[in-house]
Amino acid sequence: MPVLRTYAASLLGKGVAGLMRLRGGHGSAFPGLVVERLQPRFLQDVLGALPLGTVVVSGTNGKTTTTKMVVELLRAAGLRVFSNPSGSNFTRGVVSAAVQAMRGGRLDADIAVVELDEAYAVHFVRQLAPRACLLLNVLRDQLDRFGEIDTTARLLRQVAASTVGQVVLNVGDPRIAALADAVGADVQVSWFGVDGSLAPQFPTDEQLHADAIEVATRDDAVMPEGAVVLAGLVGQHATYLIGGRGHEVDLSLYGPHNALNGAAALALTRAVLGERFDAAAQVAALGRVKAAFGRGEIWHLGGRALRLTLVKNPSGFRLALAGATPGTPTLIAINDEHADGRDVSWLWDVDFAPVASGALVRTTGVRADDMALRLEYDGVRVDDADADLGRSLDRFLHDTADRDVQVFSTYTAMLKLRAHLKALEQGRP
């Protein structure tokens, strides 16, 4: 009976998803909500049946991109992998993705790698204990929802404590590193991090918001044995130290944050693959990974490139700007809808000096005027502030002629800009 109920729930979920597509809907979580109501044990029955279990990726920044990295690295190693690639990182989003991937009432996969929002990760692990988890960082983000960042750390502590096989932690984030003492006695802890020489590029939350960012160079001796280390980074050229050997690669993904995400992904695939892990092959595969949905995604329009980058908190915005090309025309789109976080005061904790280069800078979105005011305080001249996203993008592209451009955007604005870009790419107005 439970198997039949799961199968029936998956068929209903497919039907709901199909109906939503016919009606022009874009919600990726609603079919999952319907399935959860019909079969509360859907996740346990479907993901629990996979031979290599489930891997959870969570943390403040980098979840979507790192999950994509892990999926592609495991596939390069020959595994069949299920994931939730839409970025819907609530439990019902995972259920929706599973429903779409199921054939004959089951998933054709060896392992599941799922990205989960920090709060919803707790709900997930109460239903299904993951074989492994990767916990990336804890930084200020959506404080109107999470409250203090120590609350987020406590949520991730529950994820670490519920994991039954391997827990992979960021040695450079003190709140994440402290989760090692929550891990069960039979669970293996693995680490990733950056070499001390690169530490100033990756400040902790406290260092990010200090009057002056001062990050002491760490002694290599404090790096846990066996950690996967981002040992060098020049532009897109990264060097990873794995098992005492250096491996170099030119990353397709831009920005220092994605080089660190790469170390996290390698540490996780090393934990999952065990003796099957081939460091050279995995690093080479990492270099081929392209940007995830809206995370440094490149759009080619009429012979030029537009890079669209999601920004949602001070740390993420700072690192995205660090990877930006000086002098590139810039559009910043800021919304304050529920999915973005209502409070946009975090913009005052971002240093916008990288765009103060005399290039064209414009703002758009619900908070276009607020963003323009913020930039003025950093000496950045804003050419125009217009709340209408589509109109702003069209004028921005027109006025920059055939130059490459960059767009930084909060989540809901990014979704609307992507839809507009897709229409432009397909020749629709």
CSV table of C-alpha atoms in Angstrom, one decimal:
chain,number,residue,atom,x,y,z
A,1,MET,CA,0.0,0.0,0.0
A,2,PRO,CA,2.7,2.6,0.8
A,3,VAL,CA,4.4,1.9,-2.6
A,4,LEU,CA,1.1,2.3,-4.4
A,5,ARG,CA,0.4,5.6,-2.5
A,6,THR,CA,3.9,6.9,-3.4
A,7,TYR,CA,3.4,6.0,-7.1
A,8,ALA,CA,-0.1,7.6,-7.1
A,9,ALA,CA,1.2,10.7,-5.5
A,10,SER,CA,4.0,11.0,-8.1
A,11,LEU,CA,1.5,10.7,-10.9
A,12,LEU,CA,-0.7,13.4,-9.4
A,13,GLY,CA,2.4,15.6,-8.9
A,14,LYS,CA,3.3,15.2,-12.6
A,15,GLY,CA,-0.2,16.1,-13.6
A,16,VAL,CA,-0.2,19.3,-11.4
A,17,ALA,CA,3.2,20.3,-12.8
A,18,GLY,CA,1.9,19.8,-16.4
A,19,LEU,CA,-1.2,21.8,-15.7
A,20,MET,CA,0.9,24.6,-14.3
A,21,ARG,CA,3.1,24.7,-17.4
A,22,LEU,CA,0.0,24.8,-19.6
A,23,ARG,CA,-1.3,27.8,-17.6
A,24,GLY,CA,2.0,29.6,-17.8
A,25,GLY,CA,2.9,29.0,-14.2
A,26,HIS,CA,6.5,29.0,-13.0
A,27,GLY,CA,6.2,27.8,-9.4
A,28,SER,CA,8.5,24.8,-8.9
A,29,ALA,CA,7.4,23.9,-5.4
A,30,PHE,CA,3.6,23.7,-5.7
A,31,PRO,CA,3.5,20.1,-7.1
A,32,GLY,CA,5.6,19.1,-4.2
A,33,LEU,CA,3.2,20.6,-1.7
A,34,VAL,CA,0.4,18.6,-3.3
A,35,VAL,CA,2.4,15.4,-3.1
A,36,GLU,CA,3.5,16.0,0.5
A,37,ARG,CA,-0.2,16.3,1.5
A,38,LEU,CA,-1.1,13.1,-0.2
A,39,GLN,CA,2.0,11.1,0.9
A,40,PRO,CA,3.9,12.6,3.8
A,41,ARG,CA,6.5,9.8,3.6
A,42,PHE,CA,7.3,10.5,0.0
A,43,LEU,CA,10.9,11.7,0.6
A,44,GLN,CA,11.7,8.7,2.8
A,45,ASP,CA,10.2,6.2,0.3
A,46,VAL,CA,11.8,7.7,-2.8
A,47,LEU,CA,15.2,9.1,-1.7
A,48,GLY,CA,15.6,6.5,1.0
A,49,ALA,CA,15.6,3.8,-1.7
A,50,LEU,CA,18.7,5.1,-3.5
A,51,PRO,CA,21.8,2.8,-3.1
A,52,LEU,CA,24.2,5.6,-2.1
A,53,GLY,CA,21.7,7.6,-0.1
A,54,THR,CA,21.3,11.4,0.0
A,55,VAL,CA,23.7,14.3,0.3
A,56,VAL,CA,22.6,17.7,1.7
A,57,VAL,CA,24.3,21.0,0.8
A,58,SER,CA,23.4,24.0,2.9
A,59,GLY,CA,24.7,27.3,4.3
A,60,THR,CA,24.2,31.0,3.6
A,61,ASN,CA,26.1,31.5,0.4
A,62,GLY,CA,27.0,29.2,-2.5
A,63,LYS,CA,24.4,26.4,-2.2
A,64,THR,CA,23.1,26.4,-5.7
A,65,THR,CA,26.5,26.7,-7.5
A,66,THR,CA,28.2,24.2,-5.1
A,67,THR,CA,25.4,21.7,-5.5
A,68,LYS,CA,25.7,22.0,-9.3
A,69,MET,CA,29.5,21.4,-9.0
A,70,VAL,CA,29.0,18.3,-6.8
A,71,VAL,CA,26.4,16.8,-9.2
A,72,GLU,CA,28.6,17.3,-12.2
A,73,LEU,CA,31.7,15.9,-10.5
A,74,LEU,CA,29.9,12.8,-9.3
A,75,ARG,CA,28.5,12.3,-12.8
A,76,ALA,CA,32.0,12.7,-14.2
A,77,ALA,CA,32.9,9.8,-11.9
A,78,GLY,CA,30.2,7.6,-13.4
A,79,LEU,CA,27.4,8.0,-10.9
A,80,ARG,CA,23.7,8.6,-11.7
A,81,VAL,CA,22.7,11.6,-9.7
A,82,PHE,CA,19.4,13.1,-8.8
A,83,SER,CA,19.2,16.8,-7.7
A,84,ASN,CA,16.9,19.8,-7.4
A,85,PRO,CA,18.4,22.1,-10.0
A,86,SER,CA,15.7,24.7,-10.1
A,87,GLY,CA,17.0,26.4,-7.0
A,88,SER,CA,13.7,25.7,-5.1
A,89,ASN,CA,15.5,24.6,-1.9
A,90,PHE,CA,12.6,23.9,0.4
A,91,THR,CA,11.5,20.2,1.1
A,92,ARG,CA,8.6,20.6,-1.3
A,93,GLY,CA,10.9,21.8,-4.0
A,94,VAL,CA,12.9,18.6,-3.6
A,95,VAL,CA,9.7,16.6,-3.8
A,96,SER,CA,8.7,18.5,-7.0
A,97,ALA,CA,12.1,17.8,-8.6
A,98,ALA,CA,11.8,14.1,-7.6
A,99,VAL,CA,8.3,13.8,-9.1
A,100,GLN,CA,9.5,15.2,-12.4
A,101,ALA,CA,12.5,12.8,-12.5
A,102,MET,CA,10.7,9.6,-11.5
A,103,ARG,CA,10.1,6.9,-14.1
A,104,GLY,CA,7.8,4.0,-13.2
A,105,GLY,CA,7.5,5.1,-9.6
A,106,ARG,CA,11.2,5.3,-8.9
A,107,LEU,CA,14.3,7.4,-9.4
A,108,ASP,CA,16.9,6.2,-11.9
A,109,ALA,CA,19.8,7.4,-9.7
A,110,ASP,CA,22.5,6.1,-7.4
A,111,ILE,CA,22.6,9.1,-5.2
A,112,ALA,CA,20.7,12.3,-4.5
A,113,VAL,CA,22.5,15.6,-4.0
A,114,VAL,CA,20.0,18.3,-2.8
A,115,GLU,CA,20.4,21.9,-2.0
A,116,LEU,CA,18.4,23.0,1.1
A,117,ASP,CA,17.6,26.3,2.7
A,118,GLU,CA,19.1,26.4,6.2
A,119,ALA,CA,15.7,26.3,7.9
A,120,TYR,CA,14.2,23.7,5.7
A,121,ALA,CA,17.2,21.5,5.9
A,122,VAL,CA,16.2,20.8,9.5
A,123,HIS,CA,12.7,19.7,8.3
A,124,PHE,CA,14.4,17.5,5.7
A,125,VAL,CA,16.8,15.7,8.0
A,126,ARG,CA,13.9,15.0,10.4
A,127,GLN,CA,12.3,13.0,7.6
A,128,LEU,CA,15.4,11.4,6.1
A,129,ALA,CA,18.9,11.2,7.7
A,130,PRO,CA,21.4,12.2,5.0
A,131,ARG,CA,24.4,10.0,4.3
A,132,ALA,CA,26.6,13.1,3.9
A,133,CYS,CA,26.2,16.8,4.3
A,134,LEU,CA,28.3,19.8,3.2
A,135,LEU,CA,27.9,23.0,5.3
A,136,LEU,CA,29.4,26.0,3.6
A,137,ASN,CA,29.2,29.1,5.8
A,138,VAL,CA,27.1,31.2,8.1
A,139,LEU,CA,26.7,34.9,7.2
A,140,ARG,CA,24.2,37.6,7.7
A,141,ASP,CA,21.3,37.1,5.4
A,142,GLN,CA,17.6,37.8,5.6
A,143,LEU,CA,17.8,38.8,9.2
A,144,ASP,CA,14.0,39.6,9.1
A,145,ARG,CA,13.5,35.9,8.6
A,146,PHE,CA,16.4,34.2,10.5
A,147,GLY,CA,17.2,36.7,13.2
A,148,GLU,CA,20.8,36.5,14.4
A,149,ILE,CA,23.3,34.4,12.5
A,150,ASP,CA,23.8,32.2,15.6
A,151,THR,CA,20.2,31.0,14.9
A,152,THR,CA,21.3,29.9,11.5
A,153,ALA,CA,24.3,28.1,13.0
A,154,ARG,CA,22.0,26.3,15.4
A,155,LEU,CA,19.9,25.1,12.5
A,156,LEU,CA,22.9,23.7,10.7
A,157,ARG,CA,24.0,22.0,13.9
A,158,GLN,CA,20.9,19.9,13.7
A,159,VAL,CA,21.8,19.0,10.1
A,160,ALA,CA,25.3,17.9,11.1
A,161,ALA,CA,24.0,15.9,14.1
A,162,SER,CA,21.5,14.1,11.9
A,163,THR,CA,24.0,13.0,9.2
A,164,VAL,CA,25.0,9.3,9.4
A,165,GLY,CA,28.1,9.1,7.2
A,166,GLN,CA,30.3,12.1,6.4
A,167,VAL,CA,30.1,15.8,7.4
A,168,VAL,CA,32.1,18.3,5.4
A,169,LEU,CA,32.8,21.6,7.1
A,170,ASN,CA,34.5,25.0,6.2
A,171,VAL,CA,37.5,25.3,8.5
A,172,GLY,CA,37.6,29.1,7.8
A,173,ASP,CA,34.2,29.8,9.2
A,174,PRO,CA,34.3,29.6,13.0
A,175,ARG,CA,30.6,28.9,13.3
A,176,ILE,CA,30.7,26.1,10.8
A,177,ALA,CA,34.0,24.6,12.2
A,178,ALA,CA,32.3,24.5,15.7
A,179,LEU,CA,29.8,22.1,14.3
A,180,ALA,CA,32.4,19.3,14.4
A,181,ASP,CA,31.5,18.6,18.0
A,182,ALA,CA,27.8,17.9,17.1
A,183,VAL,CA,28.8,15.0,14.8
A,184,GLY,CA,28.1,11.5,15.9
A,185,ALA,CA,30.9,9.3,17.1
A,186,ASP,CA,30.8,7.0,14.0
A,187,VAL,CA,30.6,9.9,11.5
A,188,GLN,CA,33.6,11.1,9.6
A,189,VAL,CA,34.4,14.8,9.5
A,190,SER,CA,36.2,16.3,6.4
A,191,TRP,CA,37.3,19.8,5.8
A,192,PHE,CA,37.8,22.4,3.1
A,193,GLY,CA,39.3,25.9,3.3
A,194,VAL,CA,41.7,28.5,1.9
A,195,ASP,CA,45.5,28.9,2.3
A,196,GLY,CA,46.4,31.6,4.8
A,197,SER,CA,47.8,33.8,2.0
A,198,LEU,CA,44.2,34.0,0.5
A,199,ALA,CA,42.4,34.5,3.8
A,200,PRO,CA,41.9,38.3,3.3
A,201,GLN,CA,39.7,37.6,0.3
A,202,PHE,CA,37.3,35.5,2.4
A,203,PRO,CA,36.6,37.4,5.7
A,204,THR,CA,34.2,36.0,8.3
A,205,ASP,CA,31.0,37.9,9.1
A,206,GLU,CA,32.6,39.8,12.0
A,207,GLN,CA,35.6,40.7,9.8
A,208,LEU,CA,33.4,41.8,6.9
A,209,HIS,CA,31.6,44.3,9.0
A,210,ALA,CA,34.5,45.7,11.1
A,211,ASP,CA,35.6,49.2,10.5
A,212,ALA,CA,38.7,47.9,8.8
A,213,ILE,CA,38.9,44.3,7.4
A,214,GLU,CA,42.0,42.8,8.9
A,215,VAL,CA,42.4,39.0,8.5
A,216,ALA,CA,45.5,37.5,10.0
A,217,THR,CA,47.4,35.1,7.7
A,218,ARG,CA,46.8,31.6,9.2
A,219,ASP,CA,49.6,29.2,9.8
A,220,ASP,CA,49.2,26.2,7.5
A,221,ALA,CA,49.7,24.0,10.6
A,222,VAL,CA,46.2,24.8,11.8
A,223,MET,CA,44.6,23.3,8.6
A,224,PRO,CA,43.1,19.9,9.5
A,225,GLU,CA,44.9,17.0,8.1
A,226,GLY,CA,43.4,15.9,4.8
A,227,ALA,CA,41.6,19.1,4.1
A,228,VAL,CA,41.0,20.2,0.5
A,229,VAL,CA,42.6,23.6,0.3
A,230,LEU,CA,42.3,26.4,-2.2
A,231,ALA,CA,46.0,27.1,-2.2
A,232,GLY,CA,46.3,29.7,-5.0
A,233,LEU,CA,44.1,31.9,-7.1
A,234,VAL,CA,45.1,34.3,-9.9
A,235,GLY,CA,42.0,35.4,-11.9
A,236,GLN,CA,40.2,32.2,-12.9
A,237,HIS,CA,43.3,30.1,-12.4
A,238,ALA,CA,43.0,28.1,-9.2
A,239,THR,CA,45.3,25.7,-7.4
A,240,TYR,CA,43.8,23.0,-5.1
A,241,LEU,CA,45.9,21.1,-2.6
A,242,ILE,CA,44.4,17.6,-2.2
A,243,GLY,CA,46.2,14.8,-0.3
A,244,GLY,CA,49.5,16.8,-0.3
A,245,ARG,CA,49.5,17.4,-4.1
A,246,GLY,CA,48.7,20.6,-6.0
A,247,HIS,CA,46.2,20.5,-8.9
A,248,GLU,CA,45.8,23.5,-11.2
A,249,VAL,CA,42.7,24.4,-13.2
A,250,ASP,CA,41.2,27.3,-15.1
A,251,LEU,CA,37.7,27.7,-13.8
A,252,SER,CA,34.8,28.5,-16.1
A,253,LEU,CA,33.0,30.1,-13.2
A,254,TYR,CA,34.1,33.7,-12.3
A,255,GLY,CA,34.8,35.1,-8.9
A,256,PRO,CA,36.8,34.1,-5.8
A,257,HIS,CA,33.7,32.8,-4.1
A,258,ASN,CA,33.3,30.1,-6.7
A,259,ALA,CA,36.9,29.0,-6.4
A,260,LEU,CA,36.2,28.4,-2.7
A,261,ASN,CA,32.9,26.7,-3.6
A,262,GLY,CA,35.1,24.4,-5.8
A,263,ALA,CA,37.2,23.4,-2.8
A,264,ALA,CA,34.0,22.5,-0.9
A,265,ALA,CA,32.7,20.5,-3.8
A,266,LEU,CA,35.9,18.5,-4.2
A,267,ALA,CA,35.9,17.8,-0.4
A,268,LEU,CA,32.4,16.4,-0.6
A,269,THR,CA,33.0,14.3,-3.7
A,270,ARG,CA,36.2,13.0,-2.1
A,271,ALA,CA,34.1,12.0,1.0
A,272,VAL,CA,31.4,10.3,-1.1
A,273,LEU,CA,33.6,8.5,-3.6
A,274,GLY,CA,36.3,7.3,-1.2
A,275,GLU,CA,38.8,5.1,-3.0
A,276,ARG,CA,37.1,5.9,-6.3
A,277,PHE,CA,38.1,9.6,-6.0
A,278,ASP,CA,40.6,10.6,-8.7
A,279,ALA,CA,41.8,14.1,-7.7
A,280,ALA,CA,43.2,15.0,-11.2
A,281,ALA,CA,40.0,13.9,-13.0
A,282,GLN,CA,37.8,15.7,-10.5
A,283,VAL,CA,39.7,19.0,-10.7
A,284,ALA,CA,39.6,18.8,-14.5
A,285,ALA,CA,35.8,18.2,-14.3
A,286,LEU,CA,35.5,21.2,-12.0
A,287,GLY,CA,37.0,23.4,-14.6
A,288,ARG,CA,34.2,22.5,-17.0
A,289,VAL,CA,31.3,23.4,-14.7
A,290,LYS,CA,29.3,26.4,-16.0
A,291,ALA,CA,27.4,28.9,-13.9
A,292,ALA,CA,24.1,27.8,-12.3
A,293,PHE,CA,20.8,29.5,-12.8
A,294,GLY,CA,21.4,33.3,-12.4
A,295,ARG,CA,24.7,32.8,-10.5
A,296,GLY,CA,27.2,34.5,-12.8
A,297,GLU,CA,25.2,33.2,-15.8
A,298,ILE,CA,26.4,34.5,-19.2
A,299,TRP,CA,23.9,35.6,-21.8
A,300,HIS,CA,25.1,36.2,-25.3
A,301,LEU,CA,23.2,39.0,-27.0
A,302,GLY,CA,24.1,40.3,-30.4
A,303,GLY,CA,27.8,39.4,-30.2
A,304,ARG,CA,28.3,40.6,-26.7
A,305,ALA,CA,28.1,39.1,-23.2
A,306,LEU,CA,25.9,40.0,-20.2
A,307,ARG,CA,26.8,38.4,-16.9
A,308,LEU,CA,23.9,38.0,-14.5
A,309,THR,CA,24.8,37.5,-10.8
A,310,LEU,CA,22.6,36.9,-7.9
A,311,VAL,CA,23.4,39.0,-4.8
A,312,LYS,CA,21.5,38.7,-1.5
A,313,ASN,CA,23.8,39.7,1.4
A,314,PRO,CA,26.9,41.8,2.1
A,315,SER,CA,29.4,38.9,1.8
A,316,GLY,CA,28.0,37.6,-1.4
A,317,PHE,CA,27.8,41.0,-3.0
A,318,ARG,CA,31.3,41.9,-1.9
A,319,LEU,CA,32.8,38.7,-3.4
A,320,ALA,CA,30.8,39.1,-6.6
A,321,LEU,CA,32.1,42.6,-7.0
A,322,ALA,CA,35.7,41.4,-6.3
A,323,GLY,CA,35.4,39.2,-9.4
A,324,ALA,CA,34.0,41.9,-11.6
A,325,THR,CA,35.9,43.5,-14.5
A,326,PRO,CA,36.8,47.1,-13.7
A,327,GLY,CA,35.2,49.6,-16.1
A,328,THR,CA,32.3,47.3,-17.2
A,329,PRO,CA,28.9,49.0,-17.5
A,330,THR,CA,26.8,47.9,-14.5
A,331,LEU,CA,23.1,47.5,-13.8
A,332,ILE,CA,22.1,46.8,-10.1
A,333,ALA,CA,18.6,45.5,-9.6
A,334,ILE,CA,17.2,45.5,-6.0
A,335,ASN,CA,13.8,44.2,-5.0
A,336,ASP,CA,12.5,43.8,-1.4
A,337,GLU,CA,9.9,41.1,-1.9
A,338,HIS,CA,9.5,38.2,0.6
A,339,ALA,CA,12.0,36.0,-1.2
A,340,ASP,CA,14.6,38.7,-1.2
A,341,GLY,CA,14.2,39.8,2.4
A,342,ARG,CA,12.2,42.9,3.2
A,343,ASP,CA,15.1,44.7,4.9
A,344,VAL,CA,17.6,46.0,2.5
A,345,SER,CA,19.8,47.9,5.0
A,346,TRP,CA,22.5,45.3,4.3
A,347,LEU,CA,23.4,47.3,1.2
A,348,TRP,CA,25.1,49.7,3.5
A,349,ASP,CA,27.6,47.0,4.5
A,350,VAL,CA,28.8,46.5,0.9
A,351,ASP,CA,31.9,48.3,-0.4
A,352,PHE,CA,31.0,49.5,-3.9
A,353,ALA,CA,34.4,50.9,-4.7
A,354,PRO,CA,34.9,48.3,-7.5
A,355,VAL,CA,32.2,50.0,-9.6
A,356,ALA,CA,33.4,53.5,-8.9
A,357,SER,CA,35.5,53.5,-12.1
A,358,GLY,CA,33.7,56.0,-14.3
A,359,ALA,CA,31.8,53.4,-16.2
A,360,LEU,CA,28.1,53.6,-16.7
A,361,VAL,CA,26.2,52.6,-13.6
A,362,ARG,CA,22.4,52.3,-13.3
A,363,THR,CA,19.9,51.0,-10.8
A,364,THR,CA,16.5,49.3,-11.1
A,365,GLY,CA,13.9,47.3,-9.2
A,366,VAL,CA,11.6,48.3,-6.4
A,367,ARG,CA,14.5,49.8,-4.4
A,368,ALA,CA,16.2,51.5,-7.4
A,369,ASP,CA,16.3,54.9,-5.6
A,370,ASP,CA,17.6,53.4,-2.3
A,371,MET,CA,20.4,51.7,-4.3
A,372,ALA,CA,21.2,54.9,-6.1
A,373,LEU,CA,21.5,56.7,-2.8
A,374,ARG,CA,23.7,54.0,-1.4
A,375,LEU,CA,26.1,54.3,-4.4
A,376,GLU,CA,26.2,58.1,-4.0
A,377,TYR,CA,27.7,57.7,-0.6
A,378,ASP,CA,30.5,55.6,-2.1
A,379,GLY,CA,31.2,58.2,-4.7
A,380,VAL,CA,29.6,56.2,-7.5
A,381,ARG,CA,27.8,58.3,-10.1
A,382,VAL,CA,24.4,56.7,-11.0
A,383,ASP,CA,23.3,57.6,-14.5
A,384,ASP,CA,19.7,56.6,-14.0
A,385,ALA,CA,17.4,54.9,-11.4
A,386,ASP,CA,14.2,53.4,-12.8
A,387,ALA,CA,12.0,50.9,-10.9
A,388,ASP,CA,10.8,49.2,-14.1
A,389,LEU,CA,13.1,46.2,-14.6
A,390,GLY,CA,12.3,45.5,-18.3
A,391,ARG,CA,12.5,49.1,-19.4
A,392,SER,CA,15.7,49.6,-17.5
A,393,LEU,CA,17.3,46.6,-19.0
A,394,ASP,CA,16.3,47.5,-22.5
A,395,ARG,CA,17.7,51.1,-22.1
A,396,PHE,CA,20.8,49.8,-20.5
A,397,LEU,CA,21.5,47.4,-23.3
A,398,HIS,CA,20.7,50.1,-25.9
A,399,ASP,CA,23.0,52.7,-24.3
A,400,THR,CA,26.0,50.4,-23.9
A,401,ALA,CA,26.1,49.6,-27.6
A,402,ASP,CA,28.0,46.4,-28.2
A,403,ARG,CA,30.0,46.4,-25.0
A,404,ASP,CA,30.0,43.5,-22.5
A,405,VAL,CA,28.0,44.4,-19.4
A,406,GLN,CA,27.3,43.1,-15.9
A,407,VAL,CA,24.1,42.9,-13.9
A,408,PHE,CA,23.9,42.3,-10.1
A,409,SER,CA,20.4,41.4,-8.9
A,410,THR,CA,18.4,40.2,-5.9
A,411,TYR,CA,16.4,37.0,-6.3
A,412,THR,CA,13.0,38.1,-7.5
A,413,ALA,CA,14.5,40.8,-9.8
A,414,MET,CA,16.8,38.2,-11.2
A,415,LEU,CA,13.8,35.9,-12.1
A,416,LYS,CA,12.2,38.8,-14.0
A,417,LEU,CA,15.4,39.9,-15.7
A,418,ARG,CA,16.1,36.3,-16.8
A,419,ALA,CA,12.6,36.0,-18.3
A,420,HIS,CA,13.2,39.3,-20.2
A,421,LEU,CA,16.6,38.2,-21.4
A,422,LYS,CA,15.2,34.9,-22.6
A,423,ALA,CA,12.6,36.8,-24.6
A,424,LEU,CA,15.4,39.0,-26.1
A,425,GLU,CA,17.5,36.0,-26.9
A,426,GLN,CA,14.6,34.4,-28.8
A,427,GLY,CA,13.9,37.6,-30.7
A,428,ARG,CA,10.7,38.4,-28.8
A,429,PRO,CA,9.9,42.0,-27.5
